[in-house]
Coordinates of C-alpha atoms and ligand atoms in Angstrom, one line a residue:
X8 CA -134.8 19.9 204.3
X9 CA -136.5 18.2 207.7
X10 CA -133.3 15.5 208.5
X11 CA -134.9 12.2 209.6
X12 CA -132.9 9.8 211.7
X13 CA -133.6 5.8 212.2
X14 CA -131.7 4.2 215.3
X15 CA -131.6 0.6 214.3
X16 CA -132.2 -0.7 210.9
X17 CA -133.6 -4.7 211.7
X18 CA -137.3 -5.2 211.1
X19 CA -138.9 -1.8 211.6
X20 CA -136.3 0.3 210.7
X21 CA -135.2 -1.3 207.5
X22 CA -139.1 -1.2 206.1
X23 CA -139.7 2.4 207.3
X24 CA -136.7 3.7 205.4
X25 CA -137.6 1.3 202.1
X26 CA -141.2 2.8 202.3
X27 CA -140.1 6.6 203.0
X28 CA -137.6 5.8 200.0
X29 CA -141.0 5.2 198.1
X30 CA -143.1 8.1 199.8
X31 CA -141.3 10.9 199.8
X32 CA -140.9 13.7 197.0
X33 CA -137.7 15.0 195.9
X34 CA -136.3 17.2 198.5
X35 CA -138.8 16.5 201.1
X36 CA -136.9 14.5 203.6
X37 CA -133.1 13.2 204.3
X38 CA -133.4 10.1 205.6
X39 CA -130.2 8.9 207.8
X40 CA -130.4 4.9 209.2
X41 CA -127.7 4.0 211.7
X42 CA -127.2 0.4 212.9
X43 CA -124.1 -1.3 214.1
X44 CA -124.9 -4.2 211.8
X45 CA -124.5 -3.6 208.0
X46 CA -127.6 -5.9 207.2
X47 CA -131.4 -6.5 208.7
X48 CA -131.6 -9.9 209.8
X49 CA -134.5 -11.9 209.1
X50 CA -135.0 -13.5 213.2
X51 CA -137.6 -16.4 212.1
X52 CA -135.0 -17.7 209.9
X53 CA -132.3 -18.6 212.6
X54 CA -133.5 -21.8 214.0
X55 CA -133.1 -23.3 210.2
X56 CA -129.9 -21.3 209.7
X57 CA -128.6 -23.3 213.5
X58 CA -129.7 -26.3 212.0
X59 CA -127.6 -26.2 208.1
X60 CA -131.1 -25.5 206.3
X61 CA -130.5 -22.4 205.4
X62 CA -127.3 -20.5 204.3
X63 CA -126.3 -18.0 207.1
X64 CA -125.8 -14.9 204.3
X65 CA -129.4 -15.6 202.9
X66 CA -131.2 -14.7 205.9
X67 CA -130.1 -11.6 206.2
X68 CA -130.4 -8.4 203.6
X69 CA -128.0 -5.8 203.1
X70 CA -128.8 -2.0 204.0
X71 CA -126.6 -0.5 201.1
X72 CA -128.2 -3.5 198.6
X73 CA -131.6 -2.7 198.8
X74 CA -131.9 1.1 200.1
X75 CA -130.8 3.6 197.6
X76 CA -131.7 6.5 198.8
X77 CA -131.1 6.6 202.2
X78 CA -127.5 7.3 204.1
X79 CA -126.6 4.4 205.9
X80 CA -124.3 4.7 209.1
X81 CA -122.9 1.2 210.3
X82 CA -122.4 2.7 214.0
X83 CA -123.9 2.3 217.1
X84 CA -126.3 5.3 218.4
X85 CA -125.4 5.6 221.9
X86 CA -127.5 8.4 223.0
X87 CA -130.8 10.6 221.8
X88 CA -130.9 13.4 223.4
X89 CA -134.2 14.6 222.1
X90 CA -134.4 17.7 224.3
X91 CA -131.7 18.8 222.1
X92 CA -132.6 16.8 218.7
X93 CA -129.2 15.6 218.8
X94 CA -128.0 11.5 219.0
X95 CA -124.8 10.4 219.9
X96 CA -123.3 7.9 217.0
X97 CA -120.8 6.0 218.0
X98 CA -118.6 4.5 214.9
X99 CA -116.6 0.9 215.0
X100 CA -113.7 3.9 214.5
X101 CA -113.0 7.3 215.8
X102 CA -114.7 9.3 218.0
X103 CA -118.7 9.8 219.0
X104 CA -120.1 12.4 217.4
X105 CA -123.2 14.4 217.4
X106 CA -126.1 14.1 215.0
X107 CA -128.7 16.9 214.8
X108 CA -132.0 15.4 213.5
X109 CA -135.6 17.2 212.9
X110 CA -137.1 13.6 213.3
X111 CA -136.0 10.4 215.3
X112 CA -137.5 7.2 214.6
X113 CA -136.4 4.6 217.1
X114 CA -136.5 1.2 216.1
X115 CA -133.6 -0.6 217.7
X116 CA -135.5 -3.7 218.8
X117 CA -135.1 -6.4 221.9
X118 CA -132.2 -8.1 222.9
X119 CA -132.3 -11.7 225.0
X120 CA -133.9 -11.0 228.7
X121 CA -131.9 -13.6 231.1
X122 CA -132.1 -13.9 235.1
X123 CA -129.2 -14.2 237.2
X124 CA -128.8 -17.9 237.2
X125 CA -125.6 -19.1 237.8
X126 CA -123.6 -19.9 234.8
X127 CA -126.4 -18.7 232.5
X128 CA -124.0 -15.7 231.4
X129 CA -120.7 -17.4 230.9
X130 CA -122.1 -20.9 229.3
X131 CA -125.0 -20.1 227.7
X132 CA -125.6 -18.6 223.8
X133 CA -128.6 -16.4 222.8
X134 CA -130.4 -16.8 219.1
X135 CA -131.2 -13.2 218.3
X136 CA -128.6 -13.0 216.3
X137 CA -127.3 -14.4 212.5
X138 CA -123.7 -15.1 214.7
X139 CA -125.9 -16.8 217.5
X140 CA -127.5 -19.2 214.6
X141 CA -124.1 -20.1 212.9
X142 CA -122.3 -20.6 216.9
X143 CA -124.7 -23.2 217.2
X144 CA -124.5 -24.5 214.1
X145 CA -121.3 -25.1 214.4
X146 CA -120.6 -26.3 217.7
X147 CA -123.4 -29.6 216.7
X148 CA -121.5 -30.1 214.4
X149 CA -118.1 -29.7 216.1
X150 CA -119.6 -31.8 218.9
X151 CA -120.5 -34.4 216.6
X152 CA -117.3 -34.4 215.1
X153 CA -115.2 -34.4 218.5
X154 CA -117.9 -37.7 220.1
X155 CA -117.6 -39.9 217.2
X156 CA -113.9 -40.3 218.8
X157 CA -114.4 -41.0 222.3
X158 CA -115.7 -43.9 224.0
X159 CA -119.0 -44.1 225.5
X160 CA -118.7 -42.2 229.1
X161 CA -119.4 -38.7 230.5
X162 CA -117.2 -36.3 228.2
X163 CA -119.2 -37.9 225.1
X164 CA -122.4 -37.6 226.9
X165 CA -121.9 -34.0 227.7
X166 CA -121.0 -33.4 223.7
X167 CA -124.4 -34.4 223.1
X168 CA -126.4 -33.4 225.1
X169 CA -128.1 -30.2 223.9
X170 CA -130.5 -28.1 226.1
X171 CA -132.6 -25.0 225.2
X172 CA -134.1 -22.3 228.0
X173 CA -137.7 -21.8 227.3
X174 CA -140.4 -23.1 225.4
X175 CA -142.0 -19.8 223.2
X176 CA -141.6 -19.6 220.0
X177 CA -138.4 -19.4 218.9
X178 CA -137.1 -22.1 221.4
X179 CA -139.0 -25.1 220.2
X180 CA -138.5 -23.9 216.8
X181 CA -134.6 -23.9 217.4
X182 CA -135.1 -27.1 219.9
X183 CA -137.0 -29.1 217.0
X184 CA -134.7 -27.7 214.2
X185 CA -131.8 -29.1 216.0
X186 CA -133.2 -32.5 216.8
X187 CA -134.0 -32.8 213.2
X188 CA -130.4 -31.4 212.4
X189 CA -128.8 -34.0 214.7
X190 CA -130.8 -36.7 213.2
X191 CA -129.9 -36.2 209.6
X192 CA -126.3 -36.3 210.7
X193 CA -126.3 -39.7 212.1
X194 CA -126.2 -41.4 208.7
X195 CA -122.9 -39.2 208.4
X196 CA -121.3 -40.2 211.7
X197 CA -122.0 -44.0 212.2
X198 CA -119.9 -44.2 215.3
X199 CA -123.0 -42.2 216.9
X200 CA -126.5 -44.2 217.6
X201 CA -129.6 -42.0 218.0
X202 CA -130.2 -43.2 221.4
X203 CA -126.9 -40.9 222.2
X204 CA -127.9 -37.6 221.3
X205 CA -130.2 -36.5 224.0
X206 CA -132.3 -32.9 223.8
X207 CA -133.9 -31.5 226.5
X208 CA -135.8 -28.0 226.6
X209 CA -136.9 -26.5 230.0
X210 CA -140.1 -24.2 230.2
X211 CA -141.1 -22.6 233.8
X212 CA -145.0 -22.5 232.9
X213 CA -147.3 -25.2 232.1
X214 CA -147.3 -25.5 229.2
X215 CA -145.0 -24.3 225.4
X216 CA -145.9 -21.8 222.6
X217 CA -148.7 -19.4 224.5
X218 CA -149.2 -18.2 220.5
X219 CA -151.0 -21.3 219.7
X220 CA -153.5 -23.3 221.1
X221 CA -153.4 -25.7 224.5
X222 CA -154.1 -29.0 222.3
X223 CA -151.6 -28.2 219.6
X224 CA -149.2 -27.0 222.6
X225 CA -149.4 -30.6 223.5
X226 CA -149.4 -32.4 219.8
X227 CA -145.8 -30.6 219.4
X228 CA -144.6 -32.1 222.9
X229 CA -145.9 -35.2 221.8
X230 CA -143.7 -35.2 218.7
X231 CA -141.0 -33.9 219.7
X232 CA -140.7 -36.9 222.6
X233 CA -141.8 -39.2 220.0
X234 CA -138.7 -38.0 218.1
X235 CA -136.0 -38.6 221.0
X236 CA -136.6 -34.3 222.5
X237 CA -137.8 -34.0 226.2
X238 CA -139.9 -30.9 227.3
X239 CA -139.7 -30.5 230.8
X240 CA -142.4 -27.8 231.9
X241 CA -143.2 -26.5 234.8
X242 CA -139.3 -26.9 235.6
X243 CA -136.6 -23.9 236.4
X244 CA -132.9 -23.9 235.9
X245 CA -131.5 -23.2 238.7
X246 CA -127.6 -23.1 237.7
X247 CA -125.3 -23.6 234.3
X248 CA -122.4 -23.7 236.5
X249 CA -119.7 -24.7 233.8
X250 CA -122.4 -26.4 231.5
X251 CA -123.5 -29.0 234.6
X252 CA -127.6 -28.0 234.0
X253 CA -129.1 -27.8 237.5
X254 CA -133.1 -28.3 237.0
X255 CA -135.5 -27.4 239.8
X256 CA -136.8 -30.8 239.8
X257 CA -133.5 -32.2 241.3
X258 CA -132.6 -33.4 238.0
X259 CA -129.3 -32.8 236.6
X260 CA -127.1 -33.5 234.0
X261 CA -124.0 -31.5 231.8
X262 CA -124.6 -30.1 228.5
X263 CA -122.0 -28.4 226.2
X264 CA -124.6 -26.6 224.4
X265 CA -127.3 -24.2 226.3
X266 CA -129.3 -22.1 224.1
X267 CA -131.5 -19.1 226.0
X268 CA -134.6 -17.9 224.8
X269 CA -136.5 -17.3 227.6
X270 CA -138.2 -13.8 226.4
X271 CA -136.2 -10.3 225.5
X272 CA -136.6 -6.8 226.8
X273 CA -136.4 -3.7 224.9
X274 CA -132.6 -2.5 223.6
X275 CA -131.4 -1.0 227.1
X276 CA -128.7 0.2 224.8
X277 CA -131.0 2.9 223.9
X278 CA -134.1 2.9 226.5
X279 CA -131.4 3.7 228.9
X280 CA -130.0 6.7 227.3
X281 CA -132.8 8.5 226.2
X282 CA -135.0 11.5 227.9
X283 CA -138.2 10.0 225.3
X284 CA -140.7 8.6 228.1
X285 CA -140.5 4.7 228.5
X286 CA -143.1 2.9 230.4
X287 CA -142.8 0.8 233.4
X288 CA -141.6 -2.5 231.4
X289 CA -138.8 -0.6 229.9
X290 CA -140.5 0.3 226.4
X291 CA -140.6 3.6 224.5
X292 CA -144.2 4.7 225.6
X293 CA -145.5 4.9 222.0
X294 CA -149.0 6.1 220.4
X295 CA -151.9 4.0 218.4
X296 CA -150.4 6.3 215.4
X297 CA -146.9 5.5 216.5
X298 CA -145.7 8.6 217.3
X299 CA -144.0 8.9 220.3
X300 CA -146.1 10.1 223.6
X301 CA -149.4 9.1 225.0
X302 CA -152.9 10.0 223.6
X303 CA -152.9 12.9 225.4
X304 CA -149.2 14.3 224.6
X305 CA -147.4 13.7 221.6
X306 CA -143.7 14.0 221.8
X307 CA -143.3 16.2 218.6
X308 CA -141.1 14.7 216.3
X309 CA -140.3 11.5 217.4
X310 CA -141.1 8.1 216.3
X311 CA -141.1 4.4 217.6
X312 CA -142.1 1.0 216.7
X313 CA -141.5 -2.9 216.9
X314 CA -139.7 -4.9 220.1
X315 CA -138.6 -1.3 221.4
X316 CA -142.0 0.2 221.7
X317 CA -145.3 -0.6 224.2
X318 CA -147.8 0.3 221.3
X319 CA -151.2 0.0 222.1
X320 CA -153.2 -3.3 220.4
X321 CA -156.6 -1.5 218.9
X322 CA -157.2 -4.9 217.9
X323 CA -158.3 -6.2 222.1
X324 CA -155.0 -9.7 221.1
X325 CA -152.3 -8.3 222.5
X326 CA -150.6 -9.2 226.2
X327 CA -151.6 -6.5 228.6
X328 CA -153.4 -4.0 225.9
X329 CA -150.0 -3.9 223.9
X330 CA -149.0 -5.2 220.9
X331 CA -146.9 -8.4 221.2
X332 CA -143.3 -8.0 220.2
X333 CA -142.9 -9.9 216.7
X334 CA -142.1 -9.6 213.0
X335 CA -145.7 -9.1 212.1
X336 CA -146.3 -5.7 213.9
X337 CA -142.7 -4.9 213.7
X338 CA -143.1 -4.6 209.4
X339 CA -145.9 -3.4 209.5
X340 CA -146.2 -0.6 212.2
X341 CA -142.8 0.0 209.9
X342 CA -144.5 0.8 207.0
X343 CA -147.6 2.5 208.4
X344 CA -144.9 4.8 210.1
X345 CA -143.7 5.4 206.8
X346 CA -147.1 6.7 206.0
X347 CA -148.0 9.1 209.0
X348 CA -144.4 10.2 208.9
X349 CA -144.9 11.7 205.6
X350 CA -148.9 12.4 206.3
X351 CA -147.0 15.1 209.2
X352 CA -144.3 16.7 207.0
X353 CA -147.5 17.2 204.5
X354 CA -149.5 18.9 207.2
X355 CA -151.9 15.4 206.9
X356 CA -153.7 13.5 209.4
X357 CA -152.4 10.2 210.6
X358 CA -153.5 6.8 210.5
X359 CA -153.9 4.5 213.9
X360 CA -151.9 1.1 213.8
X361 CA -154.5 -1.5 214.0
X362 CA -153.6 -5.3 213.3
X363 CA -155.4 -8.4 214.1
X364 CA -153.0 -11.4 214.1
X365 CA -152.7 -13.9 211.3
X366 CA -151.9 -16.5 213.2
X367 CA -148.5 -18.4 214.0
X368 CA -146.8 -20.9 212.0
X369 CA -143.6 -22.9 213.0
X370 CA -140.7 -24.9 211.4
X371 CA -140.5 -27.6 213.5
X372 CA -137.5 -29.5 211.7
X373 CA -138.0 -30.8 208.1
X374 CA -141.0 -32.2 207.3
X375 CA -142.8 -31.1 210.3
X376 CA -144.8 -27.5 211.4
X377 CA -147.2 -26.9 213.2
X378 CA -150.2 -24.1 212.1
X379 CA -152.9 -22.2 214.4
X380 CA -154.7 -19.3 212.8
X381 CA -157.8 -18.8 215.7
X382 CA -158.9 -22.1 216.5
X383 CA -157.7 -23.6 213.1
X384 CA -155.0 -25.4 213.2
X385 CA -153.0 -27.8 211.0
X386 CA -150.0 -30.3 211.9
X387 CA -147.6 -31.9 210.4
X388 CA -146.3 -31.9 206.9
X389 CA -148.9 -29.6 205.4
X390 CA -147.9 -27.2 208.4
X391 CA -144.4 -26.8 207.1
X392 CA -144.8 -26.5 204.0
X393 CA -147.1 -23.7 204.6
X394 CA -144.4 -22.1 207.2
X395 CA -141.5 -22.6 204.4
X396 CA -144.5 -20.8 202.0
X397 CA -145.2 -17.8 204.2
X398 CA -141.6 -16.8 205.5
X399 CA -140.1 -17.6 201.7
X400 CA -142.7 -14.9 200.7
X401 CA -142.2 -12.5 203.6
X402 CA -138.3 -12.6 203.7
X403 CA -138.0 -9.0 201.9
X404 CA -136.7 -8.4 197.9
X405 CA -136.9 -11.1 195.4
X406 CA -133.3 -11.3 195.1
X407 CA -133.4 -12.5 198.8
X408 CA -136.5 -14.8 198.1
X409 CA -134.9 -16.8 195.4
X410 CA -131.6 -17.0 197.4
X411 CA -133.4 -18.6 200.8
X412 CA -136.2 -20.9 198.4
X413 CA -133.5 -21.9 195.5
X414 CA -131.2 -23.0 198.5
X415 CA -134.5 -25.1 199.9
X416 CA -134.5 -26.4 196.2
X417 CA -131.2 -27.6 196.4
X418 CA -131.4 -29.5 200.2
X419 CA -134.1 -31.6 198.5
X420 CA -131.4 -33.0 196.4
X421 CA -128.0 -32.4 197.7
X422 CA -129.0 -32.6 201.4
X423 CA -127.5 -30.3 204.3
X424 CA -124.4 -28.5 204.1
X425 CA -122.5 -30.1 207.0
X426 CA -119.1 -28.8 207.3
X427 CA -118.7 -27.0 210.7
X428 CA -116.4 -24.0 210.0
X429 CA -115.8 -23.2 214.0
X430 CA -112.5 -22.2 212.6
X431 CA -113.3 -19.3 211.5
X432 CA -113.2 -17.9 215.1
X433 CA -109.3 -18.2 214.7
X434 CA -108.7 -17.5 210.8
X435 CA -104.6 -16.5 211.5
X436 CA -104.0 -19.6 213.6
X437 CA -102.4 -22.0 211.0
X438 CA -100.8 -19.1 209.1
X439 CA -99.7 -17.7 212.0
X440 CA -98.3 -21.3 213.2
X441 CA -96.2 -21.5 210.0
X442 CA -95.0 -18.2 209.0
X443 CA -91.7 -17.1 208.4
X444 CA -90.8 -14.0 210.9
X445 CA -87.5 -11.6 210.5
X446 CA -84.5 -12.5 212.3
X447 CA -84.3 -10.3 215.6
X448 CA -83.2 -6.8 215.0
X449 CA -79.3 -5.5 215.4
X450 CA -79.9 -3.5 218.2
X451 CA -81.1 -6.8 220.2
X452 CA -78.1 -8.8 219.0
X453 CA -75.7 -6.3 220.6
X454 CA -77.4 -7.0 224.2
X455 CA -75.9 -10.9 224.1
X456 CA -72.9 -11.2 225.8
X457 CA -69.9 -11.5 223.7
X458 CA -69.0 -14.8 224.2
X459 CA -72.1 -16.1 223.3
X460 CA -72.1 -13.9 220.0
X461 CA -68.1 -15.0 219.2
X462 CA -68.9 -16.5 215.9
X463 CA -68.2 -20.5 216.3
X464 CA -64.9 -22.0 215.1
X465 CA -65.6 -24.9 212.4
X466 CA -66.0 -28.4 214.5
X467 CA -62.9 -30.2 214.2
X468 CA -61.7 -33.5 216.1
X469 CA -60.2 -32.6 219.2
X470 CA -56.5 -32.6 219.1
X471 CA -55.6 -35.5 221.7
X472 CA -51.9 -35.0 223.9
X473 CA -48.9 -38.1 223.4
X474 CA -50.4 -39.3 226.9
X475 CA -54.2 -39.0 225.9
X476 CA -53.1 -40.8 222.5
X477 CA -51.0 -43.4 224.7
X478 CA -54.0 -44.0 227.1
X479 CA -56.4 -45.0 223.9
X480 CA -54.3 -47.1 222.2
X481 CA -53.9 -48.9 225.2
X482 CA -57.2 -49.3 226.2
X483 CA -57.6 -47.1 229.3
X484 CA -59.4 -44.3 227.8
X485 CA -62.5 -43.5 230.1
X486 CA -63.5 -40.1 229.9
X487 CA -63.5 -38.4 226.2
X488 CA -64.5 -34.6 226.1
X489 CA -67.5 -33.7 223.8
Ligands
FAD525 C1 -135.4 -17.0 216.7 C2 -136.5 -16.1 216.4 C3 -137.6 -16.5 215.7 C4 -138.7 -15.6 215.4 N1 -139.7 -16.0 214.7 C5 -140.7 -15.1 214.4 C6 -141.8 -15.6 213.6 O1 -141.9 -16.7 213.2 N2 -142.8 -14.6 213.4 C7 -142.8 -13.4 213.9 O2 -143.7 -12.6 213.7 N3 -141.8 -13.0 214.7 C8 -140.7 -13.8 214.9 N4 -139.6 -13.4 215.7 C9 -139.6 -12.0 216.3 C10 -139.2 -11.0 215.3 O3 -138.0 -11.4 214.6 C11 -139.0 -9.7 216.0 O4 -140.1 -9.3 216.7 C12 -138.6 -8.5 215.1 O5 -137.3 -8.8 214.5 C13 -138.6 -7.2 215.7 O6 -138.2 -6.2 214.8 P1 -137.5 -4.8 215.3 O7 -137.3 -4.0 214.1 O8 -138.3 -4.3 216.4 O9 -136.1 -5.3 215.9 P2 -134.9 -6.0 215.2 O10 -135.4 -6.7 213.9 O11 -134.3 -6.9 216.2 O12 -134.0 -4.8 214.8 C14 -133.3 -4.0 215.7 C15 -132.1 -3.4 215.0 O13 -131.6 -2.4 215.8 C16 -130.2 -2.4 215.8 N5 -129.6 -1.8 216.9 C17 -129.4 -2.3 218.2 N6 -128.8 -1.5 219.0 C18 -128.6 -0.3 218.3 C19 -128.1 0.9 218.5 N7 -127.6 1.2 219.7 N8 -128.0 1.9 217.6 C20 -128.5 1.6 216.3 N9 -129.1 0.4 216.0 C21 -129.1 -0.5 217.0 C22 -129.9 -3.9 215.7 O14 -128.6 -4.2 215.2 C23 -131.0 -4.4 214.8 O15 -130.6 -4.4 213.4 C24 -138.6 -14.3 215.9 C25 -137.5 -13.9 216.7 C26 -136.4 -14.7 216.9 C27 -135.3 -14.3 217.7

């Protein structure tokens, strides 16, 4: 039986092995999927997971819950060696090993692209990750908690103060999330006035959100000042030095929260320890049918797609003849992979990917989204409810739907959860602080020197001589021994 192996097991990954599940006969295929992370994490969800809308377990689905028939690894692949048809898995114990495969799909996505800006990687936090979006979450509220104590002045400014790096997508989504999250807790903390919060979000280009169009670029802008967030565009960070921001505009201020989403690159995890061909921006060079190769050479038996891959756009959209790297290629070049995969083990012709965006929708807080399918486009409250509509459809499995949309029910009438569990970082600390620990051993008692381990004669009241007796009774006692 051919042995098929998926590297990563997010977006791509996850719907390729679900839809081979579906596709293939008894006995056709093995399908292996490795991926450090036990679950596939559903990305446009973590800007409402960062701000307490959505329950951090919700938005993300479980490999062993929802694929049956597939052997999951939770382990890192650390090299594909396809010369060979081997990969190199790497588990959280023990020792690498080597995995002979017939067929590798690779699908281990993007991870946050930053420059070498001072401070950027010691104080700043990415949001690619579920454990990003409940960092963040946290530390508002921690911050919150920690101002509401101190008196007007620089530490309480710097507590809230919150900055984001870039202005796509996912960082005025997380920058307008927040600013709504930050609002709703002021009713909470009534030691902290709106005008004390301050957001800012720095964008080096022109203008935010290249997905939608230049006048409802500038409607969000306009609502997001209007609701206490600056945008500063065409504006650098130039340092993060110990959370004092450092803007090329001169400007400058401390934050103790920086959030980077200025773009990702392909997993150099993996693109870095491979012999596939990868193309001069660091992507698996990938086929219009998704196997691996160029039109005129096909790299038999290996597979690509989503953030990892440079796959050709057939449909003329995409940036620099490439498909752009999101969810909506990455499901469904997925589940067309699915398809040729099986089409080749058949002896079939495949099918070319060809997808002509939908359009882009964004949460922009609660209440507020912002909609632009061509030039149609839709603001405001009708916006989010059709964002909360499409991604409460698209999150994958009905048992996650009515987990993510029944917890949306229940905001509407019991508000935000808004406990900041930042301790969970240190979960032995009290127990450690207070528990009982075994008297040192024998061996260490014997090292003491013997006076010290003489066991102590009952205190009694020092015998006094005649003269020292004399002395007090007369009154001239000065000194007495302890
Ligand atoms: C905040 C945010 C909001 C977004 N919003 C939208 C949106 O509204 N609409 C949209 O279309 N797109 C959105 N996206 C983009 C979208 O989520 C990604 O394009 C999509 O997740 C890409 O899917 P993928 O399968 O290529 O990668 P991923 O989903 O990132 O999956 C990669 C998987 O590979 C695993 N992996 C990593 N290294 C290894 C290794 N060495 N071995 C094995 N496995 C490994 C990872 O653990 C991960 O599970 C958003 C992204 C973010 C970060």
């Amino acid at each position: 039986m051919p042995k098929i192996l998926i590297v990563g097991g997010g977006y791509a990954g996850f719907y390729t092995a679900w839809k081979l599940e579906k596709w293939l006969r008894p006995g056709e295929a093995e399908v292996t999927m490795v991926d450090p992370l036990p679950y596939m994490t559903y990305q446009p969800f973590l800007p409402e997971v960062a701000a307490g809308s959505i329950d951090p377990r919700h938005s993300v689905v479980a490999h062993r819950a929802h694929l049956k028939k597939t052997s999951v690894l939770t382990a890192k692949v650390t090299h594909v060696n396809h010369a060979a048809k081997t990969a190199t898995i790497t588990p959280p114990v023990g020792e690498p090993w080597e995995f002979a495969y017939d067929i590798v799909v690779v699908t281990a996505g993007a991870v946050s692209r930053t420059f070498p800006i001072p401070g950027v990687a010691d104080q700043a936090i990415g949001l690619k990750t579920i454990e990003e979006a409940v960092a963040i979450r946290d530390k508002v509220l921690t911050n919150f908690d920690k101002a509401a104590q101190l008196p007007a002045g620089p530490e309480r400014d710097r507590l809230l103060t919150f900055v984001v790096i870039g202005g796509g997508f996912a960082g005025i989504e997380v920058f307008a999330e927040l600013r709504s999250f930050a609002s709703s807790l002021l009713t909470k903390y009534p030691e902290i006035a709106f005008e004390d919060t301050h957001f800012h979000l720095i964008e080096a280009m022109g203008r935010i959100m290249p997905e939608v169009s230049e006048s409802t670029a500038l409607w969000v802008i306009k609502n997001l000042a209007e609701r206490g967030a600056e945008v500063h565009l065409n504006t650098q960070l130039t340092s993060a030095v110990d959370g004092v921001i450092e803007l090329s505009t001169g400007e400058s201020f401390e934050s103790d929260l920086i959030v980077w989403t200025a773009g990702v690159m392909a997993n150099p995890g993996i693109v870095r320890n491979t012999d596939l061909p990868i193309e001069e921006r660091g992507r698996l060079k990938v086929r219009t049918d998704l196997r691996v190769g160029t039109e005129d050479e096909i790299i038999e038996g290996a597979w690509g797609a989503g953030d990892i891959t440079a796959v050709p756009d057939l449909s003329g959209g995409g940036v620099g003849g490439f498909c752009v790297p999101n969810a909506q290629h990455a499901v469904r070049q997925g589940k067309l992979m699915a398809k040729n995969i099986v089409a080749v083990l058949r002896g079939e012709g495949t099918v070319e990917y060809n997808h002509k965006n939908l359009g882009a929708v964004a949460g922009l807080g609660v209440g507020i989204g912002a909609f632009q399918s061509g030039k149609f486009a839709i603001k405001g409250f009708p916006a989010w409810v059709a964002h909360r509509g499409y991604h409460g459809l698209a999150m994958p499995s009905w048992e996650r739907k009515i987990r993510v949309v029944g917890g949306w029910v229940l905001n509407v009438f019991l508000g935000r959860d808004i406990v900041s569990i930042e301790a969970v970082q240190t979960p032995r600390a009290v127990f450690e602080q207070f528990a009982s620990r075994p008297k040192p051993p024998v061996a260490a008692t014997a090292a003491v020197p013997a006076e010290v381990k003489a066991p102590r004669a009952p205190r009694k009241a020092p015998v006094k001589t005649p003269v020292e007796v004399a002395a007090a009774e007369s009154g001239t006692e000065s000194v007495v021994a302890p």
